[in-house]
Short mmCIF file of C-alpha atoms and ligand atoms in Angstrom, two decimals:
data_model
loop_
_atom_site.label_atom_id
_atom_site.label_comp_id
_atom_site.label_asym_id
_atom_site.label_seq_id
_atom_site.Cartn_x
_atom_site.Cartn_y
_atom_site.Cartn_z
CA UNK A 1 0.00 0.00 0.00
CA UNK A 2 1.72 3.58 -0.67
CA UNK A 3 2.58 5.83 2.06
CA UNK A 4 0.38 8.52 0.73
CA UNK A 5 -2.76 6.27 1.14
CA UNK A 6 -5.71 8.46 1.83
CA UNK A 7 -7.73 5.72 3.54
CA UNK A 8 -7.31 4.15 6.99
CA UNK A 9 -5.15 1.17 6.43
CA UNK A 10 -7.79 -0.77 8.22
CA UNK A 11 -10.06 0.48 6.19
CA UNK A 12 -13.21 -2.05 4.36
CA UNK A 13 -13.38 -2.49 1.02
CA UNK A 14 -16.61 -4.00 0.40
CA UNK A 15 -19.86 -4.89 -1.18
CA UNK A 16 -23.30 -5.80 0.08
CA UNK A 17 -26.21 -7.85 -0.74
CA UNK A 18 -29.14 -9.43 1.22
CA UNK A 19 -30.83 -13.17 1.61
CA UNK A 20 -34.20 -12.86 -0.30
CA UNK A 21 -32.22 -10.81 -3.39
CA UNK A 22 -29.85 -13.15 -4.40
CA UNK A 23 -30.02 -16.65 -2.69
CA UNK A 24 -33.10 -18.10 -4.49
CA UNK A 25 -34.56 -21.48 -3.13
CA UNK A 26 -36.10 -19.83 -0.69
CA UNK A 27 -37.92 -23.12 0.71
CA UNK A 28 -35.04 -25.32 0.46
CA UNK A 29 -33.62 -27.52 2.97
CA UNK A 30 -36.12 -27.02 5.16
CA UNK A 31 -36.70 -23.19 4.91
CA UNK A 32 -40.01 -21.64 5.87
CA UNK A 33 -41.98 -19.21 3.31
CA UNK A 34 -41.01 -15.26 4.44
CA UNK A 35 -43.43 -12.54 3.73
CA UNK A 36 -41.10 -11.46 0.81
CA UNK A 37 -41.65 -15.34 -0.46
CA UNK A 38 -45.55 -14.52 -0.48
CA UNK A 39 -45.42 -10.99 -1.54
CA UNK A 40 -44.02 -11.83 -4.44
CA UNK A 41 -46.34 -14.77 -5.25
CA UNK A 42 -49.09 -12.69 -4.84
CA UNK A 43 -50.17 -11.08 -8.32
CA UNK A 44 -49.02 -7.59 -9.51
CA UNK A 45 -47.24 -7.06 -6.68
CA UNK A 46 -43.99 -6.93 -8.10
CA UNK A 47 -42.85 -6.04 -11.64
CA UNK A 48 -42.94 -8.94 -14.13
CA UNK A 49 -44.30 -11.35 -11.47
CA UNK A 50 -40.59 -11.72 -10.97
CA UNK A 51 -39.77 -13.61 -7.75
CA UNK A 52 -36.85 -14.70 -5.43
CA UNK A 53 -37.46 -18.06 -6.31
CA UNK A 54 -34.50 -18.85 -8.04
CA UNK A 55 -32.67 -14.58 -8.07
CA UNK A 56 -28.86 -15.11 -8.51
CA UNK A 57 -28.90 -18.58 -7.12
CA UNK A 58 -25.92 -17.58 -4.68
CA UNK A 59 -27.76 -20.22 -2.24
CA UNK A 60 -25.56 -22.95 -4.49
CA UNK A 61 -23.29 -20.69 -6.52
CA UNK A 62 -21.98 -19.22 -3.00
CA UNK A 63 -18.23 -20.41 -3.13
CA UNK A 64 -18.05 -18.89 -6.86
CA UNK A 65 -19.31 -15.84 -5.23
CA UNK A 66 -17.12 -15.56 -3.15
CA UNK A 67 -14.33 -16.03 -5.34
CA UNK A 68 -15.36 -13.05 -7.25
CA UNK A 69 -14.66 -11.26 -4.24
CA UNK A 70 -11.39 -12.28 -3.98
CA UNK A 71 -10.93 -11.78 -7.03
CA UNK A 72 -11.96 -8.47 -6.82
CA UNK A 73 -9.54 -7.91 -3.70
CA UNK A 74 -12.49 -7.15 -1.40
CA UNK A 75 -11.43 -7.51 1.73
CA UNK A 76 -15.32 -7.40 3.64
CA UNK A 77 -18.50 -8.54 2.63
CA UNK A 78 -21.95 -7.71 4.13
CA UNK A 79 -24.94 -9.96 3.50
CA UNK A 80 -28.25 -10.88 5.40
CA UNK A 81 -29.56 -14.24 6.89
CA UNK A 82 -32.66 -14.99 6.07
CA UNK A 83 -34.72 -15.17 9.46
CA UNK A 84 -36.60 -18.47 8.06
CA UNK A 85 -34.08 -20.85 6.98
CA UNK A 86 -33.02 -20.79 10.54
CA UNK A 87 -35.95 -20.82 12.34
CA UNK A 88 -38.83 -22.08 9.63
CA UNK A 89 -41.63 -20.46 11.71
CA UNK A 90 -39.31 -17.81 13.48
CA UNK A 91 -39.60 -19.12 16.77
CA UNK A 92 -39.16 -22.42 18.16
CA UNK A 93 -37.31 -25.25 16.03
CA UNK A 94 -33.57 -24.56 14.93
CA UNK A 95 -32.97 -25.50 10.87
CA UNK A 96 -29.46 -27.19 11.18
CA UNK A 97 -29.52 -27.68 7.44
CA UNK A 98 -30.73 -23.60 7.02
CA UNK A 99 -27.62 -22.54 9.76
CA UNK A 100 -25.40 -24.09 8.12
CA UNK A 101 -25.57 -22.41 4.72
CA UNK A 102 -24.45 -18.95 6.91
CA UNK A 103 -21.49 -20.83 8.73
CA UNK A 104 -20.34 -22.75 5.12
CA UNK A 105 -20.52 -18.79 3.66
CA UNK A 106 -19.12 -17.10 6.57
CA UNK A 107 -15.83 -20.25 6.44
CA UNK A 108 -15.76 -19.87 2.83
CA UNK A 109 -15.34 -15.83 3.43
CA UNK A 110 -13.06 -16.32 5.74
CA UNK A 111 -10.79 -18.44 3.96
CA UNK A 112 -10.10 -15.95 1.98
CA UNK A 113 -9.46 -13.08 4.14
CA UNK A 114 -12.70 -11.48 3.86
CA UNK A 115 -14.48 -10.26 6.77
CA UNK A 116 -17.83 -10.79 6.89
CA UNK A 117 -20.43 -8.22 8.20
CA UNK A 118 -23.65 -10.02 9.07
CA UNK A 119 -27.24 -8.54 9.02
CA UNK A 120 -29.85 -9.86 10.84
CA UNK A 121 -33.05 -8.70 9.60
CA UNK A 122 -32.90 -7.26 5.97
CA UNK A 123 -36.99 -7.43 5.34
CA UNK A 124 -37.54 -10.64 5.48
CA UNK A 125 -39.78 -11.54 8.12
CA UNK A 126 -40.88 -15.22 8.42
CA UNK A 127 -44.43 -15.38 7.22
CA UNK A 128 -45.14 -17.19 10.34
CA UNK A 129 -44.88 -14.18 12.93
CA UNK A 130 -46.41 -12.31 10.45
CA UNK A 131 -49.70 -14.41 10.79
CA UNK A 132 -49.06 -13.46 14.16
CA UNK A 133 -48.95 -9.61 13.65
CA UNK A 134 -45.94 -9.43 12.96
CA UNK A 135 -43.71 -5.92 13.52
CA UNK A 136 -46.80 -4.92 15.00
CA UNK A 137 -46.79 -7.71 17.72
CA UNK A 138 -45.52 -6.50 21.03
CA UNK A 139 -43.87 -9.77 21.49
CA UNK A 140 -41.96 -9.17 18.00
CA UNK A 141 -38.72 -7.44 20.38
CA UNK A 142 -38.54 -10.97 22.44
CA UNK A 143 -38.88 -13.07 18.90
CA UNK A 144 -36.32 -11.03 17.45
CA UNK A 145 -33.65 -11.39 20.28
CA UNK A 146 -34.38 -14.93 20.04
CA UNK A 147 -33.94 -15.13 16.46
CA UNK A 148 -30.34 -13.24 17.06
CA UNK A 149 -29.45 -15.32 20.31
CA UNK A 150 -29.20 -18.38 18.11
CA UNK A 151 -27.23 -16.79 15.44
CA UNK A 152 -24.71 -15.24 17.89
CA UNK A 153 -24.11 -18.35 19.71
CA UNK A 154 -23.19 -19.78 15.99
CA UNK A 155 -21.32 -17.39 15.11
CA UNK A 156 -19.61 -14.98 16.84
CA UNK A 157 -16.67 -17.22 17.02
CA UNK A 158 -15.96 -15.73 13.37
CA UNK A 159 -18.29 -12.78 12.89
CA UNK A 160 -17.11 -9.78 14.26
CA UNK A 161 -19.37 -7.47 12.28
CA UNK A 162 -23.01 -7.79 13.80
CA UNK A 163 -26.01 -5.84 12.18
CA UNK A 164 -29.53 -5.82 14.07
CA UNK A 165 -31.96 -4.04 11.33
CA UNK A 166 -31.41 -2.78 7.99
CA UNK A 167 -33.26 0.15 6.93
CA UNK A 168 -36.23 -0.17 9.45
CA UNK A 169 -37.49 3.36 7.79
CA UNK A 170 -38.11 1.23 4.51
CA UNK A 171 -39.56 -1.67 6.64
CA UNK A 172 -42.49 0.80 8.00
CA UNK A 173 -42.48 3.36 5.05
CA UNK A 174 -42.97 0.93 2.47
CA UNK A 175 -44.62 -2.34 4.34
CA UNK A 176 -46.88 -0.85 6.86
CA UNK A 177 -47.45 3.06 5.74
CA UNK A 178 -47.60 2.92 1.70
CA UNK A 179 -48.33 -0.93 1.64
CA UNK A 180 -45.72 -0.93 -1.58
CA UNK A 181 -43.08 -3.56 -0.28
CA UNK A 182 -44.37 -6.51 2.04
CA UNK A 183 -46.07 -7.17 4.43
CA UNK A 184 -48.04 -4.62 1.95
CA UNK A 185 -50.00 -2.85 4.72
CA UNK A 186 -51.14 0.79 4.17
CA UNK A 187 -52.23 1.93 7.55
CA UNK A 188 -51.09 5.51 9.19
CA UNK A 189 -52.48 4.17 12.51
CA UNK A 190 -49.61 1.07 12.22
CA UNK A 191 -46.94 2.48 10.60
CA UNK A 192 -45.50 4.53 14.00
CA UNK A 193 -46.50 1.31 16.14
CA UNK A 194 -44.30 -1.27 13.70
CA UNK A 195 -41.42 1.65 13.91
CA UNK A 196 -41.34 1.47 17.61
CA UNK A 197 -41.10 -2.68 17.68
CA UNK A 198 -38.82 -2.39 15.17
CA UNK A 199 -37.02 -0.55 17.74
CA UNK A 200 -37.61 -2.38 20.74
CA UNK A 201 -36.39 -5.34 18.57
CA UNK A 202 -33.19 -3.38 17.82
CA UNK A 203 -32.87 -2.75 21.90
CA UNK A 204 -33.20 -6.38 22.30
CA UNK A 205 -31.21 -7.94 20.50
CA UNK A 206 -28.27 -5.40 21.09
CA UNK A 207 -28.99 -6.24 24.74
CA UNK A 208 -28.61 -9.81 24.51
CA UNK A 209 -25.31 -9.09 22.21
CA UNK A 210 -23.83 -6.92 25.09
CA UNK A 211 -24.31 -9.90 27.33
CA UNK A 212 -22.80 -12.55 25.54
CA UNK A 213 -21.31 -10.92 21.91
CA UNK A 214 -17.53 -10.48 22.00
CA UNK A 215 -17.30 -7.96 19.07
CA UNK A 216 -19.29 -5.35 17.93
CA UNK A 217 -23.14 -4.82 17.01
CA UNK A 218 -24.63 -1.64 14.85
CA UNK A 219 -27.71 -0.66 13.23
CA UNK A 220 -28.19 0.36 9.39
CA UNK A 221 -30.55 2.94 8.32
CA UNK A 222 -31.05 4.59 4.71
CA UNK A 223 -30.31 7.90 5.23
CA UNK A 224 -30.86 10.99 2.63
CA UNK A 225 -29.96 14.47 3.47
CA UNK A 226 -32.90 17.26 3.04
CA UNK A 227 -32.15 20.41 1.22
CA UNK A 228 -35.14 23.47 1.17
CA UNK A 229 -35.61 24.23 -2.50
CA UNK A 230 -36.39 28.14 -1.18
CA UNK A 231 -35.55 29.36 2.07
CA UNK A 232 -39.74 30.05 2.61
CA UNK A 233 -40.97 28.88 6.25
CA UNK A 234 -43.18 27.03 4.36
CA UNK A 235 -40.00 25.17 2.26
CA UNK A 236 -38.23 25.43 5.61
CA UNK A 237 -40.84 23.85 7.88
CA UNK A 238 -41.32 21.09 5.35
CA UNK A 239 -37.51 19.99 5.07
CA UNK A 240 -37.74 20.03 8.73
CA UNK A 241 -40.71 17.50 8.55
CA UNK A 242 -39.10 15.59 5.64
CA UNK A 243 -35.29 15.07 7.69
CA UNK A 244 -37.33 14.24 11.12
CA UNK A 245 -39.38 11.61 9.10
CA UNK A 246 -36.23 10.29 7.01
CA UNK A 247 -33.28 10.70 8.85
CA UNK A 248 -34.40 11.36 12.88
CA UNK A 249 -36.70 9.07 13.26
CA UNK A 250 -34.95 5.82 13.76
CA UNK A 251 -31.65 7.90 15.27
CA UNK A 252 -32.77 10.15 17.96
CA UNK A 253 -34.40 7.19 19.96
CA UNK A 254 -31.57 4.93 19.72
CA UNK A 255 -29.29 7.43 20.56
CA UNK A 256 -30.83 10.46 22.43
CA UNK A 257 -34.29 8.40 23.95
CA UNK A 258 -36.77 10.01 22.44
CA UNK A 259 -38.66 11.04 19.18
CA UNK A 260 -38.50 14.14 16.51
CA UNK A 261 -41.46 16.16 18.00
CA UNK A 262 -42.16 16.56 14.11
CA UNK A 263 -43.45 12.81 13.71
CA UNK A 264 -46.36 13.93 16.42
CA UNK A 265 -47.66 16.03 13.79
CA UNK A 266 -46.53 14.44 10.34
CA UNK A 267 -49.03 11.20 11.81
CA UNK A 268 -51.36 13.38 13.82
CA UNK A 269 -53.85 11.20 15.46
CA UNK A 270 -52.26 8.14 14.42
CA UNK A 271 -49.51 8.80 16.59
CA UNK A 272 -49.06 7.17 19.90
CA UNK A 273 -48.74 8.31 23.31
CA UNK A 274 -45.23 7.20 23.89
CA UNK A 275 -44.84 6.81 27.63
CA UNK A 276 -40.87 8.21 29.08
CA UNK A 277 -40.56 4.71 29.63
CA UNK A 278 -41.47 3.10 26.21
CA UNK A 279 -38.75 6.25 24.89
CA UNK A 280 -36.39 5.63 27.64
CA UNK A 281 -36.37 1.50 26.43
CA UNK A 282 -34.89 2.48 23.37
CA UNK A 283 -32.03 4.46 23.76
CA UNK A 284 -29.60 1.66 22.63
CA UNK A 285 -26.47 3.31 21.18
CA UNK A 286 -24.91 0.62 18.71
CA UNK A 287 -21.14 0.13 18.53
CA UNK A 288 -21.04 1.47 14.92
CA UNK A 289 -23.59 2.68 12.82
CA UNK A 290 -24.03 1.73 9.05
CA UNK A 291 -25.11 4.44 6.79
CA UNK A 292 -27.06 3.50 3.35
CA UNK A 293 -26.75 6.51 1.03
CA UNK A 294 -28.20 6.44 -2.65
CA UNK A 295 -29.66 10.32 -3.12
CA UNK A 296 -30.97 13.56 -1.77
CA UNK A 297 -33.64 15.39 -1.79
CA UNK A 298 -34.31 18.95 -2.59
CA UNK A 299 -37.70 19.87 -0.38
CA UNK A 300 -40.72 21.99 -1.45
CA UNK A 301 -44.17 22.47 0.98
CA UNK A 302 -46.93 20.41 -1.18
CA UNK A 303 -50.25 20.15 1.11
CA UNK A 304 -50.81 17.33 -1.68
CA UNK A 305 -48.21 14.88 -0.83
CA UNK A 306 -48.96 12.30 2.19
CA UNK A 307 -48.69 12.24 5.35
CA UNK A 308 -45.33 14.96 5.07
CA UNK A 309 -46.56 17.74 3.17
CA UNK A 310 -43.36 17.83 1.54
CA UNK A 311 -42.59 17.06 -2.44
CA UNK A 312 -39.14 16.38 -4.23
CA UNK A 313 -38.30 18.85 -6.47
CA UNK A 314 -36.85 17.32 -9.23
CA UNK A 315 -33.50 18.54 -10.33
CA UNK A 316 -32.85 18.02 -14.25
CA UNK A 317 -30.00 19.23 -14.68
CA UNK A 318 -28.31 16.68 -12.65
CA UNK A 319 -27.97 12.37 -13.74
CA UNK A 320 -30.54 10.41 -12.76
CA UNK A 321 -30.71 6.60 -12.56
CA UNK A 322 -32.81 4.16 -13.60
CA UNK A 323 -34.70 4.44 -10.71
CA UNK A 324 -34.70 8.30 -11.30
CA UNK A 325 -32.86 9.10 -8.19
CA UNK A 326 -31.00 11.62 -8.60
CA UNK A 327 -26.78 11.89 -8.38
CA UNK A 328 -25.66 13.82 -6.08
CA UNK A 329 -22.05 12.87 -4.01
CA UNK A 330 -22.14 15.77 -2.05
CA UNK A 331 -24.59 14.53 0.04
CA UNK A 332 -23.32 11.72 1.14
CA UNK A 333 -20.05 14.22 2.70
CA UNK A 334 -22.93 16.20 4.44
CA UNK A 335 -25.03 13.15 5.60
CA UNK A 336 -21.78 11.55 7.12
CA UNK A 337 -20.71 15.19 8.88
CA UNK A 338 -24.69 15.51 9.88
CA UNK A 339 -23.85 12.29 12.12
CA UNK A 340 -20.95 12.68 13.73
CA UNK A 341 -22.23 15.95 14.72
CA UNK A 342 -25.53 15.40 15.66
CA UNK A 343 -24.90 11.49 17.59
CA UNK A 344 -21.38 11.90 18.37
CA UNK A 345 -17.88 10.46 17.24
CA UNK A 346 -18.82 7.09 16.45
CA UNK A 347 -17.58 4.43 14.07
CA UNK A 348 -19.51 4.67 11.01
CA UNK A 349 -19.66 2.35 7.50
CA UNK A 350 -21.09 3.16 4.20
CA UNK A 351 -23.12 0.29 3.83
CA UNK A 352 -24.47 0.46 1.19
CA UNK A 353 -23.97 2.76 -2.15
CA UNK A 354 -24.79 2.25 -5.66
CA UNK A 355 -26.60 3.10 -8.55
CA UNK A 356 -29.36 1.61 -10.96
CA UNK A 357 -28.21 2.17 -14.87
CA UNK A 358 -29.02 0.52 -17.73
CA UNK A 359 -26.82 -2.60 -18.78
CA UNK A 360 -27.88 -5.50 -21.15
CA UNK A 361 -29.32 -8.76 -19.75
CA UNK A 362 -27.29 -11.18 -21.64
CA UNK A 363 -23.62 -9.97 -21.08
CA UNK A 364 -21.67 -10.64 -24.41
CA UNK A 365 -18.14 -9.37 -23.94
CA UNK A 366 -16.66 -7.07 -21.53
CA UNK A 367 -19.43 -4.81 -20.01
CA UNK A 368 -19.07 -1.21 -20.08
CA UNK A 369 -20.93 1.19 -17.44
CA UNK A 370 -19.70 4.48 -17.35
CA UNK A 371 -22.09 5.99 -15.59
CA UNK A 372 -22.27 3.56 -12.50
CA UNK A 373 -18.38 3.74 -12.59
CA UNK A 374 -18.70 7.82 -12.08
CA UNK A 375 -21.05 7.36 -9.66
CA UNK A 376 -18.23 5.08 -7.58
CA UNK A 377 -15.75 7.36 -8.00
CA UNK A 378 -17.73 10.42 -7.16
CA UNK A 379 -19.06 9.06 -3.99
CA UNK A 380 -15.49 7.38 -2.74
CA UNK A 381 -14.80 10.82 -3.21
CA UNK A 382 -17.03 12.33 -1.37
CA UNK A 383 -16.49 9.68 1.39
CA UNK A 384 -12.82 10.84 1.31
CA UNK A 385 -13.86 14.51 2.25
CA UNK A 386 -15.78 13.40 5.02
CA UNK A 387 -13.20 11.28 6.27
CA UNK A 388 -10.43 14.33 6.06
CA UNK A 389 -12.94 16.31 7.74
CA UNK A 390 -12.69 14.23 10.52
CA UNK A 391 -15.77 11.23 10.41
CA UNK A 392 -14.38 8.13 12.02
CA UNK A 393 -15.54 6.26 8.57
CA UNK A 394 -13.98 2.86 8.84
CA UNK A 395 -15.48 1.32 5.07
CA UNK A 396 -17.16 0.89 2.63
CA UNK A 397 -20.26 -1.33 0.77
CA UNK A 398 -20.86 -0.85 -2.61
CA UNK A 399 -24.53 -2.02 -3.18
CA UNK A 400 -24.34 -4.56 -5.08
CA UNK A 401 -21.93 -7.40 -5.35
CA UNK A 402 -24.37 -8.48 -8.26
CA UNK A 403 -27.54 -7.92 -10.15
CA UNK A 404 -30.46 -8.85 -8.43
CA UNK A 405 -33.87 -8.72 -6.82
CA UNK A 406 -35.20 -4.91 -6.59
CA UNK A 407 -38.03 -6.08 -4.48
CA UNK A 408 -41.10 -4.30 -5.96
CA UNK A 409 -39.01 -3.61 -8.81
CA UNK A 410 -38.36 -7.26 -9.56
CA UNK A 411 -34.93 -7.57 -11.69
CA UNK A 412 -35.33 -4.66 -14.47
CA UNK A 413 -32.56 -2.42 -12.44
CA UNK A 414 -29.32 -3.78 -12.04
CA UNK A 415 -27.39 -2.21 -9.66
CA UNK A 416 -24.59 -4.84 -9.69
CA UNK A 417 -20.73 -4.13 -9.46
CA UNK A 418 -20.71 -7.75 -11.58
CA UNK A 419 -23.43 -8.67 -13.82
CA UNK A 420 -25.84 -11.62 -13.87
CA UNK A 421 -27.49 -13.36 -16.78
CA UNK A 422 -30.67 -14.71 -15.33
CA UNK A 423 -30.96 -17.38 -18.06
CA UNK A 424 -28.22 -18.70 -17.54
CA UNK A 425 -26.43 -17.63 -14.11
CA UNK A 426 -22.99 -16.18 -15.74
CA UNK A 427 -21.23 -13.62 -13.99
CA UNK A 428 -19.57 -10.74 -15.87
CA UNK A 429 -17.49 -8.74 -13.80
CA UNK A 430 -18.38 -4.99 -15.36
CA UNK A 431 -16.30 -2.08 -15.79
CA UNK A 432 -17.53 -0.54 -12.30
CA UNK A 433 -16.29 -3.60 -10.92
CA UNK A 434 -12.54 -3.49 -12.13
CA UNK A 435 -12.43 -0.11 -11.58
CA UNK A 436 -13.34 -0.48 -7.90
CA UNK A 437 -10.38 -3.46 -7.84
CA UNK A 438 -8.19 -0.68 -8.97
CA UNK A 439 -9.29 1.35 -6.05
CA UNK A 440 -9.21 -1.33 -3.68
CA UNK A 441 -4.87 -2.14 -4.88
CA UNK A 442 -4.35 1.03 -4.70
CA UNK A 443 -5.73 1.98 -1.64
CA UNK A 444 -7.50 4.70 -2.86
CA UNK A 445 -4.51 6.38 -4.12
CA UNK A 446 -6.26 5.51 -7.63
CA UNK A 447 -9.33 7.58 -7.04
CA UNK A 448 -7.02 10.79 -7.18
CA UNK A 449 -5.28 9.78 -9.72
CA UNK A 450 -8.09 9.05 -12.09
O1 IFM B 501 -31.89 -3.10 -2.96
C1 IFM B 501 -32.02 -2.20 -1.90
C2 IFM B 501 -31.55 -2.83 -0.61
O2 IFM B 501 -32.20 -4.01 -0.33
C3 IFM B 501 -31.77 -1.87 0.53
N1 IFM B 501 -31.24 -0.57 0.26
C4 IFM B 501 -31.52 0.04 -1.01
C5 IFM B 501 -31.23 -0.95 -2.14
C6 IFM B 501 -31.55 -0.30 -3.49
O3 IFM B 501 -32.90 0.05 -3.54
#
C-alpha cells in the first residue's frame, strides 16, 4: 500500500447484498416461506411477477461468489440471513440444514481473508410471525432477540461485524405506511406502532449481544440528506418535517431516547402516546452505525403529498438513474458530517452505495458502465472529504456485489458491481467492478489519480 494512502489502512473495502435478493430457493432444505416469499407470489405485486425463487442462485453458486470477491480484492463482505431458513416459523425449532448455509458462507469468506459483516433482519420476516402480527406484535422485540441469540451463539466465534436491522425506515415506510413492499400494509395508525417494535427489537437484540457478543453490534438505516428548494418557512418547515421523518426518526431514539417532536404532527392522530418509559427502552447506542446513502432530496411544501406535506423537487440538470434518483455525491459528505455531529464520534460504514443504470441482460463481452463507474468514483470521493474532515468512517459497501432482486421492482434495475445473466447464471465482472479493484490495490490512491 503507498505511504500517501488516503484511507485508513484498516479500512473495508466491500460490497453488500441481502438473503431474499440473491439466494433463491427460498424453501429449500427445510426453509419456511417469508413474507417477501408470499409478496411476491401474490399477483401484480412486483414487476414482471418476478420472484426470489431462483434470483442469482448464490444459495448454491456461494463459493463462486465468493471467489469473485477475492478476485476483486475485497477484503469485507456484508450480507443478510434470512430469518426463516433458521428458524422455519421464526420461533421455536432450529434449521441445522438452514444454519449451516451462513457458517459454510461465513468459512468460505473467511478463507479468503474477507471479513464478513452479518445482518440480521434485511426485510424478510418469516411469514409465520407475520400471521401473528408481525412488527406490530408487542412480542416481536422478544422473537427477534431470540432469532439473534441463536445466530450469535453460531457465530460470533468468526463474525465480528453484527447488524440488528437494515433500513427499518423502509420496513415501515414501504410495508406498513404505503403498503408498496411486504407485508403490503397501508395503515397511518400502524406504521408509527411497527417503527417502535422495530425498535424495541433493535434494543433487544443489542442487549442480549452486550451480554454474551464479543465484538461489535450496529444498526443500518437509509439515510438521505434534506435540502429546502427556497428558504420560505413554508419550504423550511417542510424539510424540517421531511429530515425528522427520514433521517431522525430511527436515530434520535436509539441514541438520544426520544422522538422528533415533528413525527407527532406528520401522523397526527395516528400517533401514539409514547410513555418516558417506552422512549427511555430504546435508547440503545450501537457500537457502529451503518449508513445507506443512494440520493438527496431537494424539499418543497406540497399540502398534496402524504402524510409529510413535503414534495421532491426534481433537479434536471443533474444524472438520474434508472430508478430516477438523482446523483448527487455531495450529500453523502454532508449526511456523514450531519452524524458525527448530531450522535457523536462514532464508528460509522457506508453500507451500502450504488446506482441503478441501464446494462444488457445477456452480457456478451466485456461490459461497459460508465455511468455507474462515475457514480463510484464520485461518492469514494465524497467519502474521502468526510473522512479528512474528521468522520471516524472505517469502510465501505458498494450495493451490489451483483444484479439482483429490486423487491417491488423485480430484476429490471441492475445495480450490480458484476453482472448476472438470469438465463443462464454467468457472472460478468463490469467495468464498475474493475475499476473499484483498482481502487481497492491502490488503496484509494487511484481515485485521485483518475
Ligand atoms: O436493494 C435495496 C436494498 O435491499 C436496501 N437498500 C436500497 C437498495 C436499493 O434500492
Amino acid at each position: 500500500m503507498p505511504d500517501s494512502s488516503p484511507f485508513p489502512t484498516n479500512f473495508l473495502w466491500g460490497a453488500a447484498t441481502s438473503a431474499y435478493q440473491i439466494e433463491g430457493s427460498p424453501l429449500a432444505d427445510g426453509a419456511g416461506p417469508s413474507i417477501w416469499h408470499e409478496f411476491a407470489h401474490t399477483p401484480s405485486r412486483v414487476r414482471n411477477g418476478d420472484t426470489g425463487d431462483v434470483a442469482c442462485d448464490h444459495y448454491h453458486r456461494y463459493r463462486d461468489d465468493v471467489a469473485l470477491m477475492a478476485e476483486l480484492g475485497l477484503n469485507a463482505y456484508r450480507f443478510s440471513v434470512s430469518w426463516s431458513r433458521v428458524l422455519p416459523t421464526g420461533r421455536g425449532p432450529l434449521n441445522p440444514r438452514g444454519l449451516d448455509f451462513y457458517q459454510r458462507l461465513v468459512d468460505a469468506l473467511l478463507e479468503r481473508g474477507i471479513e464478513p459483516m452479518l445482518t440480521l433482519y434485511h426485510w424478510d420476516l418469516p411469514a409465520a410471525l407475520d400471521r401473528l402480527g408481525g412488527w406490530l406484535n408487542p412480542d416481536s422485540a422478544h422473537w427477534f432477540a431470540d432469532y439473534a441469540q441463536v445466530l450469535f451463539r453460531a457465530l460470533d466465534d468468526r463474525v465480528k461485524l453484527w447488524v440488528t436491522l437494515n433500513e427499518p425506515w423502509v420496513v415501515v415506510d414501504g410495508g406498513y405506511l404505503h403498503g408498496v413492499l411486504a407485508p403490503g400494509q397501508r395503515n397511518p395508525y400502524a406504521a408509527p406502532l411497527a417503527a417502535h417494535q422495530l425498535l424495541r427489537a433493535h434494543a433487544a437484540a443489542t442487549q442480549c449481544y452486550r451480554a454474551e457478543g464479543r465484538h461489535q453490534i450496529g444498526l443500518v438505516v437509509n439515510l438521505e440528506p434534506k435540502y429546502p428548494a427556497t428558504e420560505t418557512v413554508a419550504d423550511l418547515d417542510a424539510t424540517m418535517r421531511a429530515d425528522a421523518y427520514w433521517n431522525r426518526y430511527y436515530l434520535d431514539p436509539v441514541f438520544l431516547g426520544g422522538y422528533p417532536p415533528e413525527l407527532a404532527d406528520i401522523f397526527g392522530p395516528a400517533w401514539p402516546d409514547f410513555t418516558a418509559d417506552d422512549l427511555d427502552a430504546l435508547r440503545q447506542p450501537p457500537d457502529f452505525l451503518g449508513i445507506n446513502y443512494y440520493s438527496r432530496q431537494v424539499v418543497r411544501h406540497d399540502p398534496s403529498d402524504w402524510p409529510l406535506a413535503a414534495a421532491r423537487v426534481r433537479q434536471p440538470r443533474n444524472t438520474h438513474t434508472t430508478l430516477d434518483w438523482e446523483v448527487y455525491p455531495q450529500g453523502l459528505t454532508d449526511i456523514l458530517e450531519w452524524v458525527a455531529s448530531r450522535y457523536g464520534p462514532l464508528p460509522l460504514y457506508i453500507t451500502e452505495n450504488g446506482a441503478a443504470f441501464y446494462d444488457p441482460p445477456q452480457a456478451e463481452g466485456p461490459i461497459a458502465d460508465p455511468l455507474r463507474q462515475r457514480y463510484l468514483h464520485d461518492h469514494l470521493r465524497a467519502a474521502l472529504a468526510a473522512l479528512r474532515q474528521g468522520v471516524d468512517l472505517r469502510g465501505y459497501f458498494a450495493w451490489s456485489l451483483l444484479d439482483n432482486f429490486e423487491w417491488g421492482h423485480g430484476f429490471t434495475p441492475r445495480f450490480g458491481l458484476i453482472h448476472v445473466d438470469y438465463a443462464t447464471q454467468q457472472r460478468t465482472c463490469k467495468a464498475s467492478a474493475r475499476f473499484y479493484a483498482e481502487v481497492i490495490r491502490s488503496h484509494g490512491s487511484h481515485l485521485i489519480d483518475v
